[in-house]
Coordinates of N, CA and C and ligand atoms in Angstrom, one line a residue:
M210 N 0.9 -1.2 0.0 CA 0.0 0.0 0.0 C 0.9 1.2 -0.1
K211 N 0.5 2.2 -0.8 CA 1.3 3.5 -0.9 C 0.7 4.4 0.3
F212 N 1.8 5.1 0.7 CA 1.5 6.1 1.8 C 1.6 7.5 1.2
F213 N 0.6 8.3 1.2 CA 0.6 9.7 0.7 C 0.3 10.5 2.0
I214 N 1.0 11.8 2.1 CA 0.7 12.6 3.1 C -0.2 13.6 2.7
D215 N -1.3 14.0 3.6 CA -2.4 14.8 3.1 C -2.2 16.2 3.9
T216 N -1.4 16.9 3.2 CA -1.1 18.4 3.7 C -0.3 19.2 2.6
A217 N -0.5 20.4 2.9 CA 0.5 21.3 2.2 C 1.6 21.9 2.9
N218 N 1.8 21.6 4.1 CA 2.8 22.0 5.0 C 4.0 21.2 4.6
L219 N 4.9 22.3 4.2 CA 6.4 21.8 3.7 C 7.2 21.1 4.8
D220 N 7.2 21.4 6.0 CA 7.9 20.9 7.2 C 7.4 19.4 7.3
Q221 N 6.1 19.2 7.4 CA 5.6 18.0 7.6 C 5.8 17.0 6.4
I222 N 5.8 17.6 5.3 CA 6.0 16.7 3.9 C 7.6 16.4 4.2
T223 N 8.4 17.2 4.5 CA 9.8 17.0 4.8 C 10.0 15.8 5.6
E224 N 9.3 15.9 6.8 CA 9.7 15.0 7.8 C 9.1 13.6 7.5
A225 N 8.0 13.5 6.6 CA 7.3 12.2 6.2 C 8.3 11.7 5.0
Q226 N 8.8 12.5 4.2 CA 9.9 12.1 3.3 C 11.1 11.5 3.9
N227 N 11.6 12.1 4.9 CA 12.9 11.8 5.7 C 12.6 10.4 6.4
L228 N 11.4 10.2 6.6 CA 11.2 8.7 7.3 C 11.3 7.6 6.3
G229 N 11.2 8.0 5.2 CA 11.6 7.0 4.2 C 10.4 6.1 3.7
I230 N 9.2 6.6 4.0 CA 8.0 5.7 3.7 C 7.1 6.6 2.7
L231 N 7.4 7.8 2.3 CA 6.5 8.5 1.4 C 6.3 8.3 0.1
D232 N 5.2 8.0 -0.4 CA 4.9 7.8 -2.0 C 4.4 8.9 -2.7
G233 N 4.0 9.8 -1.9 CA 3.2 11.0 -2.6 C 2.5 12.1 -1.7
V234 N 1.9 13.1 -2.2 CA 1.3 14.1 -1.5 C -0.2 14.4 -1.9
T235 N -0.9 14.7 -1.2 CA -2.4 15.0 -1.6 C -2.5 16.5 -1.0
T236 N -3.1 17.5 -1.6 CA -3.5 18.7 -1.2 C -4.9 19.0 -1.6
N237 N -5.5 20.1 -1.1 CA -6.8 20.4 -1.5 C -6.9 22.0 -1.2
P238 N -7.8 22.8 -1.8 CA -7.8 24.1 -1.6 C -7.8 24.6 -0.2
S239 N -8.6 23.9 0.8 CA -8.5 24.1 2.3 C -7.2 24.0 2.8
L240 N -6.5 22.9 2.4 CA -5.1 22.7 2.9 C -4.1 23.7 2.4
M241 N -4.3 24.2 1.3 CA -3.4 25.3 0.8 C -3.8 26.7 1.4
A242 N -4.9 26.9 1.8 CA -5.3 28.1 2.5 C -4.9 28.1 3.7
K243 N -4.9 26.9 4.4 CA -4.3 26.8 5.8 C -2.9 27.2 5.8
E244 N -2.2 27.0 4.9 CA -0.7 27.3 4.8 C -0.4 28.8 4.4
G245 N -1.6 29.5 4.1 CA -1.6 30.7 3.8 C -1.1 31.2 2.2
I246 N -1.3 30.0 1.5 CA -0.8 30.0 0.1 C -1.9 30.7 -0.8
T247 N -1.7 31.8 -1.2 CA -2.9 32.4 -2.1 C -2.1 33.2 -3.4
G248 N -3.0 33.2 -4.3 CA -2.6 33.7 -5.6 C -1.9 32.6 -6.5
D249 N -2.1 32.9 -7.8 CA -1.9 31.9 -8.8 C -0.3 31.6 -8.6
S250 N 0.5 32.6 -8.8 CA 2.0 32.2 -8.8 C 2.4 31.8 -7.6
N251 N 2.0 32.1 -6.5 CA 2.4 31.5 -5.1 C 1.9 30.1 -5.0
I252 N 0.9 29.8 -5.6 CA 0.4 28.3 -5.4 C 1.1 27.5 -6.5
I253 N 1.5 28.1 -7.6 CA 2.3 27.2 -8.5 C 3.7 27.0 -8.0
N254 N 4.3 28.0 -7.4 CA 5.6 27.9 -6.6 C 5.4 26.9 -5.6
H255 N 4.5 26.8 -4.8 CA 4.2 26.0 -3.5 C 4.3 24.6 -4.2
Y256 N 3.5 24.2 -5.1 CA 3.5 22.9 -5.8 C 5.1 22.5 -6.3
K257 N 5.7 23.6 -6.8 CA 7.1 23.2 -7.3 C 7.8 22.6 -6.2
K258 N 7.8 23.5 -5.0 CA 8.7 23.1 -3.8 C 8.2 21.8 -3.2
I259 N 6.8 21.5 -3.2 CA 6.4 20.1 -3.0 C 7.1 19.1 -3.8
C260 N 7.1 19.2 -5.1 CA 7.7 18.2 -6.1 C 9.0 18.1 -5.7
E261 N 9.8 19.1 -5.4 CA 11.2 19.0 -5.1 C 11.5 18.1 -3.9
I262 N 10.6 18.2 -2.9 CA 10.9 17.4 -1.6 C 10.5 15.9 -1.9
V263 N 9.4 15.6 -2.6 CA 9.1 14.2 -2.7 C 9.4 13.7 -3.9
D264 N 9.5 12.2 -4.2 CA 9.6 11.6 -5.4 C 8.4 11.3 -6.3
G265 N 7.3 11.2 -5.5 CA 6.0 10.5 -6.0 C 5.0 11.7 -6.5
D266 N 3.8 11.1 -6.6 CA 2.8 11.9 -7.3 C 2.3 13.0 -6.1
V267 N 1.9 14.2 -6.9 CA 1.5 15.4 -5.9 C 0.1 15.8 -6.5
S268 N -1.1 15.7 -5.8 CA -2.3 15.9 -6.2 C -2.5 17.4 -6.0
A269 N -2.8 18.1 -7.0 CA -3.2 19.7 -7.1 C -4.4 19.8 -7.7
E270 N -5.3 20.5 -6.8 CA -6.7 20.5 -7.1 C -7.1 21.7 -7.9
V271 N -8.1 21.5 -8.9 CA -8.6 22.8 -9.7 C -9.6 23.5 -8.9
I272 N -9.9 24.6 -9.1 CA -10.7 25.4 -8.3 C -12.0 25.7 -9.3
S273 N -12.0 25.6 -10.7 CA -13.0 25.7 -11.5 C -13.9 24.6 -11.4
T274 N -15.3 25.1 -11.6 CA -16.3 23.8 -11.7 C -16.9 23.7 -13.0
E275 N -16.4 24.6 -14.0 CA -16.7 24.5 -15.3 C -15.6 23.6 -16.3
F276 N -16.2 22.7 -17.2 CA -15.4 22.0 -17.9 C -14.1 22.6 -18.6
D277 N -14.4 24.0 -19.1 CA -13.4 24.5 -19.9 C -12.3 25.0 -18.7
G278 N -12.8 25.5 -17.7 CA -12.0 25.9 -16.6 C -11.1 24.9 -16.1
M279 N -11.8 23.8 -16.0 CA -11.0 22.5 -15.3 C -9.8 22.2 -16.4
V280 N -10.1 22.2 -17.6 CA -9.1 21.9 -18.7 C -8.1 22.7 -18.6
E281 N -8.4 24.2 -18.5 CA -7.3 25.0 -18.6 C -6.3 25.0 -17.3
E282 N -7.0 24.9 -16.2 CA -6.2 24.9 -15.0 C -5.5 23.7 -14.8
G283 N -6.0 22.5 -15.4 CA -5.3 21.2 -15.2 C -4.4 21.3 -16.1
N284 N -4.3 21.5 -17.2 CA -3.1 21.8 -18.3 C -2.0 22.5 -17.7
H285 N -2.5 23.8 -16.8 CA -1.5 24.7 -16.5 C -0.8 23.8 -15.2
L286 N -1.6 23.2 -14.5 CA -0.9 22.6 -13.1 C 0.0 21.4 -13.8
S287 N -0.3 20.7 -14.8 CA 0.4 19.6 -15.1 C 1.7 20.0 -15.8
K288 N 1.8 21.3 -16.0 CA 3.1 21.7 -16.7 C 4.2 21.9 -15.6
I289 N 3.8 21.9 -14.3 CA 4.6 22.2 -13.2 C 5.6 21.1 -13.1
S290 N 5.1 19.8 -13.2 CA 6.2 18.7 -13.0 C 5.3 17.5 -13.4
N291 N 6.0 16.5 -14.1 CA 5.3 15.3 -14.3 C 4.9 14.5 -13.1
Q292 N 5.3 15.0 -11.8 CA 4.6 14.4 -10.7 C 3.3 14.9 -10.5
I293 N 2.9 16.0 -11.2 CA 1.4 16.6 -10.7 C 0.4 15.7 -11.2
V294 N -0.6 15.3 -10.3 CA -1.9 14.7 -10.5 C -2.9 15.8 -10.4
V295 N -3.7 15.9 -11.5 CA -4.7 17.0 -11.4 C -6.0 16.4 -10.6
K296 N -6.4 17.0 -9.6 CA -7.3 16.7 -8.8 C -8.7 17.3 -9.3
I297 N -9.7 16.5 -9.6 CA -11.0 17.0 -10.2 C -12.2 16.5 -9.2
P298 N -13.1 17.5 -9.1 CA -14.1 17.0 -8.3 C -15.1 16.1 -8.8
M299 N -15.9 15.3 -8.2 CA -16.7 14.4 -8.7 C -18.2 15.1 -9.1
T300 N -18.2 15.7 -10.2 CA -19.3 16.4 -10.9 C -19.4 15.9 -12.2
K301 N -20.6 16.4 -13.1 CA -20.7 16.1 -14.3 C -19.5 16.5 -15.2
N302 N -19.3 17.8 -14.9 CA -18.1 18.5 -15.6 C -16.7 17.7 -15.2
G303 N -16.6 17.4 -14.1 CA -15.5 16.6 -13.7 C -15.3 15.4 -14.5
V304 N -16.3 14.5 -14.5 CA -16.4 13.3 -15.1 C -15.8 13.6 -16.7
K305 N -16.3 14.7 -17.3 CA -15.9 15.0 -18.6 C -14.5 15.4 -18.7
A306 N -14.1 16.2 -17.7 CA -12.7 16.6 -17.6 C -11.6 15.5 -17.3
L307 N -12.1 14.4 -16.5 CA -11.3 13.2 -16.2 C -11.1 12.5 -17.6
K308 N -12.1 12.4 -18.5 CA -11.9 11.8 -19.7 C -11.2 12.6 -20.6
Y309 N -11.2 13.9 -20.7 CA -10.3 14.8 -21.4 C -8.8 14.4 -20.9
F310 N -8.6 14.6 -19.7 CA -7.2 14.4 -19.3 C -6.6 12.9 -19.6
S311 N -7.5 12.0 -19.4 CA -7.0 10.5 -19.7 C -6.7 10.5 -21.2
N312 N -7.4 11.1 -22.0 CA -7.2 11.1 -23.6 C -5.7 11.8 -23.8
N313 N -5.4 12.6 -22.9 CA -4.2 13.6 -23.1 C -3.2 13.1 -22.3
N314 N -3.3 11.9 -21.7 CA -2.1 11.4 -20.7 C -1.7 12.2 -19.8
I315 N -2.8 12.8 -19.1 CA -2.4 13.6 -17.8 C -3.1 13.0 -16.7
K316 N -2.3 12.7 -15.7 CA -2.9 11.8 -14.5 C -4.0 12.7 -13.6
T317 N -4.9 11.8 -13.1 CA -6.0 12.7 -12.4 C -6.3 11.8 -11.2
N318 N -6.7 12.7 -10.2 CA -7.3 12.1 -9.1 C -8.7 12.7 -8.9
C319 N -9.7 11.7 -8.9 CA -11.1 12.3 -8.6 C -11.5 12.3 -7.1
T320 N -11.8 13.6 -6.7 CA -11.8 13.9 -5.3 C -13.5 13.8 -5.0
L321 N -13.8 13.8 -3.7 CA -15.1 14.0 -3.0 C -15.9 12.8 -3.5
I322 N -15.3 11.7 -3.5 CA -16.1 10.4 -3.6 C -16.8 10.1 -2.4
F323 N -18.2 9.8 -2.4 CA -18.9 9.3 -1.3 C -19.8 8.1 -1.6
S324 N -19.6 7.6 -3.0 CA -20.4 6.4 -3.1 C -20.0 5.5 -4.1
P325 N -20.1 4.2 -4.3 CA -19.6 3.4 -5.2 C -19.9 3.8 -6.8
G326 N -21.0 4.4 -6.9 CA -21.3 4.8 -8.3 C -20.6 5.9 -8.7
Q327 N -20.3 6.8 -7.8 CA -19.3 7.8 -8.2 C -17.9 7.3 -8.4
A328 N -17.5 6.3 -7.9 CA -16.1 5.8 -8.0 C -16.0 5.0 -9.5
L329 N -17.3 4.3 -9.7 CA -17.3 3.5 -10.9 C -17.4 4.5 -11.9
L330 N -18.0 5.8 -11.9 CA -18.1 6.6 -13.3 C -16.7 7.2 -13.3
A331 N -16.0 7.7 -12.2 CA -14.5 8.2 -12.4 C -13.7 7.2 -13.0
A332 N -13.7 6.0 -12.5 CA -12.8 4.8 -13.1 C -13.2 4.7 -14.7
K333 N -14.5 4.7 -15.1 CA -14.9 4.7 -16.4 C -14.4 5.8 -17.3
A334 N -14.2 6.9 -16.6 CA -13.8 8.0 -17.3 C -12.2 8.2 -17.4
G335 N -11.5 7.2 -16.7 CA -10.3 7.0 -17.0 C -9.5 7.8 -15.7
A336 N -9.8 8.0 -14.5 CA -9.1 8.7 -13.5 C -8.1 7.6 -13.1
N337 N -7.0 8.1 -12.6 CA -5.8 7.5 -12.2 C -6.1 6.9 -10.7
Y338 N -6.8 8.0 -9.9 CA -6.9 7.8 -8.5 C -8.4 8.1 -8.4
V339 N -9.0 7.4 -7.3 CA -10.5 7.9 -6.8 C -10.1 8.2 -5.3
S340 N -10.7 9.3 -4.8 CA -10.5 9.6 -3.4 C -11.8 9.5 -2.5
P341 N -12.0 8.2 -2.1 CA -13.3 8.3 -1.1 C -12.9 8.7 0.1
F342 N -13.8 9.5 0.7 CA -13.6 10.4 2.1 C -14.1 9.7 3.2
I343 N -13.2 8.7 3.8 CA -13.9 8.0 4.9 C -14.3 8.7 6.1
G344 N -13.4 9.7 6.5 CA -13.7 10.5 7.8 C -14.8 11.1 7.9
R345 N -15.2 11.9 6.5 CA -16.4 12.7 6.4 C -17.7 11.8 6.4
L346 N -17.6 10.5 5.9 CA -18.8 9.7 6.0 C -18.9 9.3 7.5
D347 N -17.9 8.8 8.1 CA -18.0 8.3 9.6 C -18.6 9.7 10.3
D348 N -18.3 10.8 10.0 CA -18.7 12.0 10.8 C -20.3 12.1 10.6
I349 N -20.8 11.7 9.6 CA -22.3 11.7 9.4 C -23.0 10.3 9.7
S350 N -22.3 9.4 10.7 CA -23.0 8.3 11.0 C -23.1 7.2 9.7
S351 N -22.2 7.5 8.7 CA -22.2 6.4 7.6 C -21.0 5.7 7.8
D352 N -20.9 4.4 7.1 CA -19.7 3.7 7.3 C -18.6 3.9 6.1
G353 N -17.6 4.7 6.6 CA -16.5 5.0 5.4 C -15.8 3.9 4.9
L354 N -15.5 3.1 5.8 CA -14.7 1.8 5.4 C -15.6 0.8 4.5
S355 N -16.9 0.8 4.7 CA -17.8 -0.2 3.7 C -17.5 0.4 2.3
L356 N -17.5 1.9 2.3 CA -17.3 2.3 0.9 C -16.0 1.9 0.1
I357 N -15.0 1.8 1.0 CA -13.7 1.3 0.3 C -13.9 -0.2 -0.1
S358 N -14.5 -1.0 0.9 CA -14.7 -2.4 0.4 C -15.5 -2.5 -0.8
E359 N -16.7 -1.8 -1.0 CA -17.3 -1.9 -2.2 C -16.7 -1.4 -3.4
I360 N -15.9 -0.4 -3.4 CA -15.2 0.1 -4.6 C -14.1 -0.9 -4.9
R361 N -13.4 -1.5 -3.9 CA -12.4 -2.6 -4.1 C -13.1 -3.7 -4.9
Q362 N -14.3 -4.2 -4.5 CA -14.9 -5.3 -5.1 C -15.2 -4.8 -6.6
I363 N -15.7 -3.7 -6.8 CA -16.1 -3.4 -8.2 C -14.9 -3.3 -9.1
F364 N -13.9 -2.5 -8.5 CA -12.7 -2.6 -9.3 C -12.0 -3.8 -9.7
D365 N -12.0 -4.5 -8.7 CA -11.4 -6.0 -8.9 C -12.4 -6.8 -9.9
N366 N -13.7 -6.7 -9.8 CA -14.5 -7.4 -10.9 C -14.2 -7.2 -12.2
Y367 N -13.8 -6.0 -12.6 CA -13.5 -5.5 -14.0 C -12.1 -5.0 -14.3
N368 N -11.4 -5.3 -13.2 CA -9.8 -5.1 -13.5 C -9.5 -3.5 -13.8
F369 N -10.3 -2.7 -13.1 CA -9.9 -1.4 -13.4 C -8.5 -1.0 -12.8
K370 N -7.8 -0.3 -13.6 CA -6.5 0.3 -13.3 C -6.7 1.3 -12.2
T371 N -7.7 1.9 -12.0 CA -7.8 3.1 -11.2 C -7.5 2.7 -9.8
E372 N -6.6 3.6 -9.0 CA -6.2 3.2 -7.8 C -7.0 3.9 -6.7
I373 N -7.4 3.0 -5.6 CA -8.2 3.5 -4.6 C -7.3 4.4 -3.6
L374 N -7.4 5.7 -3.4 CA -6.9 6.4 -2.7 C -7.6 6.9 -1.6
S375 N -7.6 6.2 -0.4 CA -8.5 6.5 0.7 C -7.9 7.8 1.3
A376 N -9.1 8.6 1.5 CA -8.8 10.0 2.1 C -9.7 10.2 3.3
S377 N -9.4 11.5 3.9 CA -10.1 12.0 4.9 C -10.2 11.0 6.0
I378 N -8.7 10.6 6.4 CA -8.3 9.8 7.4 C -8.3 10.3 8.7
R379 N -8.7 9.9 9.7 CA -8.8 10.7 11.0 C -7.9 10.0 12.0
H380 N -7.5 8.6 11.9 CA -6.8 8.1 13.0 C -6.1 6.9 12.5
N381 N -5.1 6.4 13.3 CA -4.3 5.2 12.9 C -5.2 3.9 12.3
M382 N -6.2 3.8 13.0 CA -6.8 2.4 12.8 C -7.7 2.5 11.3
H383 N -7.9 3.7 10.9 CA -8.4 4.0 9.5 C -7.3 3.3 8.7
I384 N -6.2 3.7 8.9 CA -4.9 3.1 8.0 C -4.9 1.5 8.0
I385 N -4.9 1.3 9.2 CA -4.7 -0.4 9.2 C -6.0 -0.9 8.4
D386 N -7.2 -0.4 8.8 CA -8.4 -1.0 8.0 C -8.2 -0.9 6.6
C387 N -7.9 0.1 6.2 CA -7.7 0.5 4.6 C -6.8 -0.5 4.2
A388 N -5.8 -0.8 4.8 CA -4.7 -1.9 4.4 C -5.2 -3.3 4.3
K389 N -6.1 -3.7 5.3 CA -6.8 -4.9 5.4 C -7.7 -5.1 4.3
I390 N -8.5 -4.0 3.9 CA -9.4 -4.2 2.7 C -8.8 -4.2 1.5
G391 N -7.6 -3.6 1.4 CA -6.8 -3.6 -0.1 C -6.9 -2.3 -0.6
S392 N -7.0 -1.1 0.0 CA -6.8 0.3 -0.6 C -5.4 0.3 -1.3
D393 N -5.3 0.8 -2.4 CA -4.1 1.1 -3.0 C -3.2 2.0 -2.5
V394 N -3.9 3.0 -1.9 CA -3.3 4.1 -1.3 C -4.0 4.8 0.0
V395 N -3.2 5.1 0.9 CA -3.8 5.9 1.8 C -3.3 7.3 2.0
T396 N -4.1 8.4 2.2 CA -3.3 9.6 2.3 C -3.8 10.2 3.8
A397 N -2.8 10.6 4.6 CA -3.2 10.8 6.0 C -2.3 12.0 6.3
P398 N -2.8 12.4 7.6 CA -2.1 13.4 8.3 C -0.9 13.0 8.8
L399 N 0.3 13.7 9.0 CA 1.4 13.2 9.5 C 1.2 12.6 11.0
S400 N 0.4 13.1 11.7 CA 0.1 12.5 13.1 C -0.5 11.0 12.9
S401 N -1.3 10.8 11.9 CA -1.8 9.3 11.9 C -0.7 8.4 11.2
I402 N 0.2 8.9 10.4 CA 1.2 8.1 9.8 C 2.2 7.8 11.1
V403 N 2.7 8.9 11.7 CA 3.7 8.6 12.8 C 3.2 7.7 14.0
G404 N 1.8 8.1 14.0 CA 1.0 7.3 15.2 C 1.2 5.7 15.0
L405 N 1.5 5.3 13.8 CA 1.6 3.8 13.8 C 2.9 3.3 14.3
L406 N 3.8 4.4 14.6 CA 5.1 3.8 15.4 C 4.9 3.2 16.9
N407 N 3.8 3.7 17.3 CA 3.7 3.6 18.9 C 3.2 2.4 19.3
H408 N 3.8 2.0 20.4 CA 3.2 0.9 21.0 C 3.9 0.7 22.6
P409 N 3.3 0.8 23.6 CA 3.8 0.9 24.7 C 4.8 -0.4 25.1
L410 N 4.4 -1.5 24.5 CA 5.4 -2.6 24.8 C 6.6 -2.5 24.2
T411 N 6.8 -1.6 22.9 CA 7.9 -1.5 22.3 C 8.8 -0.5 23.2
D412 N 8.0 0.7 23.8 CA 8.9 1.6 24.6 C 9.4 0.8 25.9
S413 N 8.3 0.0 26.5 CA 9.0 -0.6 27.9 C 10.1 -1.8 27.5
G414 N 9.9 -2.4 26.3 CA 10.9 -3.3 26.0 C 12.1 -2.8 25.7
L415 N 12.2 -1.8 24.9 CA 13.4 -1.0 24.5 C 14.2 -0.4 25.9
K416 N 13.3 0.1 26.8 CA 13.9 0.5 28.1 C 14.7 -0.7 29.0
K417 N 14.0 -1.7 28.9 CA 14.6 -2.9 29.5 C 15.8 -3.4 29.0
F418 N 15.8 -3.4 27.6 CA 17.0 -3.6 26.9 C 18.3 -2.8 27.2
L419 N 17.8 -1.6 27.1 CA 18.9 -0.6 27.5 C 19.5 -0.5 28.9
D420 N 18.6 -0.7 29.8 CA 18.9 -0.9 31.2 C 19.6 -2.1 31.5
D421 N 19.3 -3.2 30.8 CA 20.1 -4.5 31.0 C 21.6 -4.3 30.4
H422 N 21.6 -3.6 29.3 CA 22.8 -3.3 28.8 C 23.8 -2.6 29.6
K423 N 23.2 -1.5 30.3 CA 23.8 -0.4 31.1 C 24.4 -1.2 32.2
K424 N 23.4 -2.1 32.8 CA 23.9 -2.9 34.1 C 25.1 -3.7 33.8
A425 N 25.1 -4.4 32.6 CA 26.1 -5.6 32.3 C 27.4 -4.7 31.9
N426 N 27.4 -3.6 31.6 CA 28.7 -2.8 31.1 C 29.1 -1.6 32.0
Ligands
LIG964 C1 -7.5 14.5 0.4 O1 -7.4 14.2 -0.9 C2 -8.8 15.0 0.7 O2 -9.0 16.4 0.4 C3 -8.6 15.2 2.5 O3 -8.2 13.8 2.9 C4 -9.9 15.6 2.9 O4 -9.8 15.3 4.3 P1 -10.8 15.9 5.5 O5 -11.9 15.4 5.6 O6 -10.1 15.9 6.9 O7 -10.9 17.7 5.2

């Protein structure tokens, strides 16, 4: 399973990259705004910096909701680096844009996926990734992980090459459950990724090893 980090924060991206487990980055307009990145040229420069830090795919989301606007923005974003994956919202215009980019060999990530039907349409239109939002479904008492299972089954039935990029991760167990289901990618905040490191028995076990070594030496 690939690990993407879900942030536009350069320090956190660098920390995850230095850990040696990072396969890519996802951003969205809210995450860019959170880092205070505004204005076209600043946004482009920020994506350039992210691409310099990581080796893998970097999702950059379009703002336009019109087909022509999505195509113009996506073409512009894709010229930043061949690492850029154009992130397109799941709308009727979005599906048309996914098909356009697929025909033009530009990688896409279809975002705001909340149902198996949406994922199926995105895959049919040639999306490289679909991003089902687990946490936001859980937030409204719906089962986010069931959605991942349903999409997995559909994609496997028809050998779709589209990768399931589980998003809106809220905690460590979301990552473990996604891995058990067979999600291709998980994009998570740094805290959830490094949270996987922790176990109290590891801490107490290491302390005992070091104490015993000290006593013996
Ligand atoms: C990633 O692609 C999504 O935009 C992100 O995971 C959404 O997460 P949130 O529901 O925590 O905002």
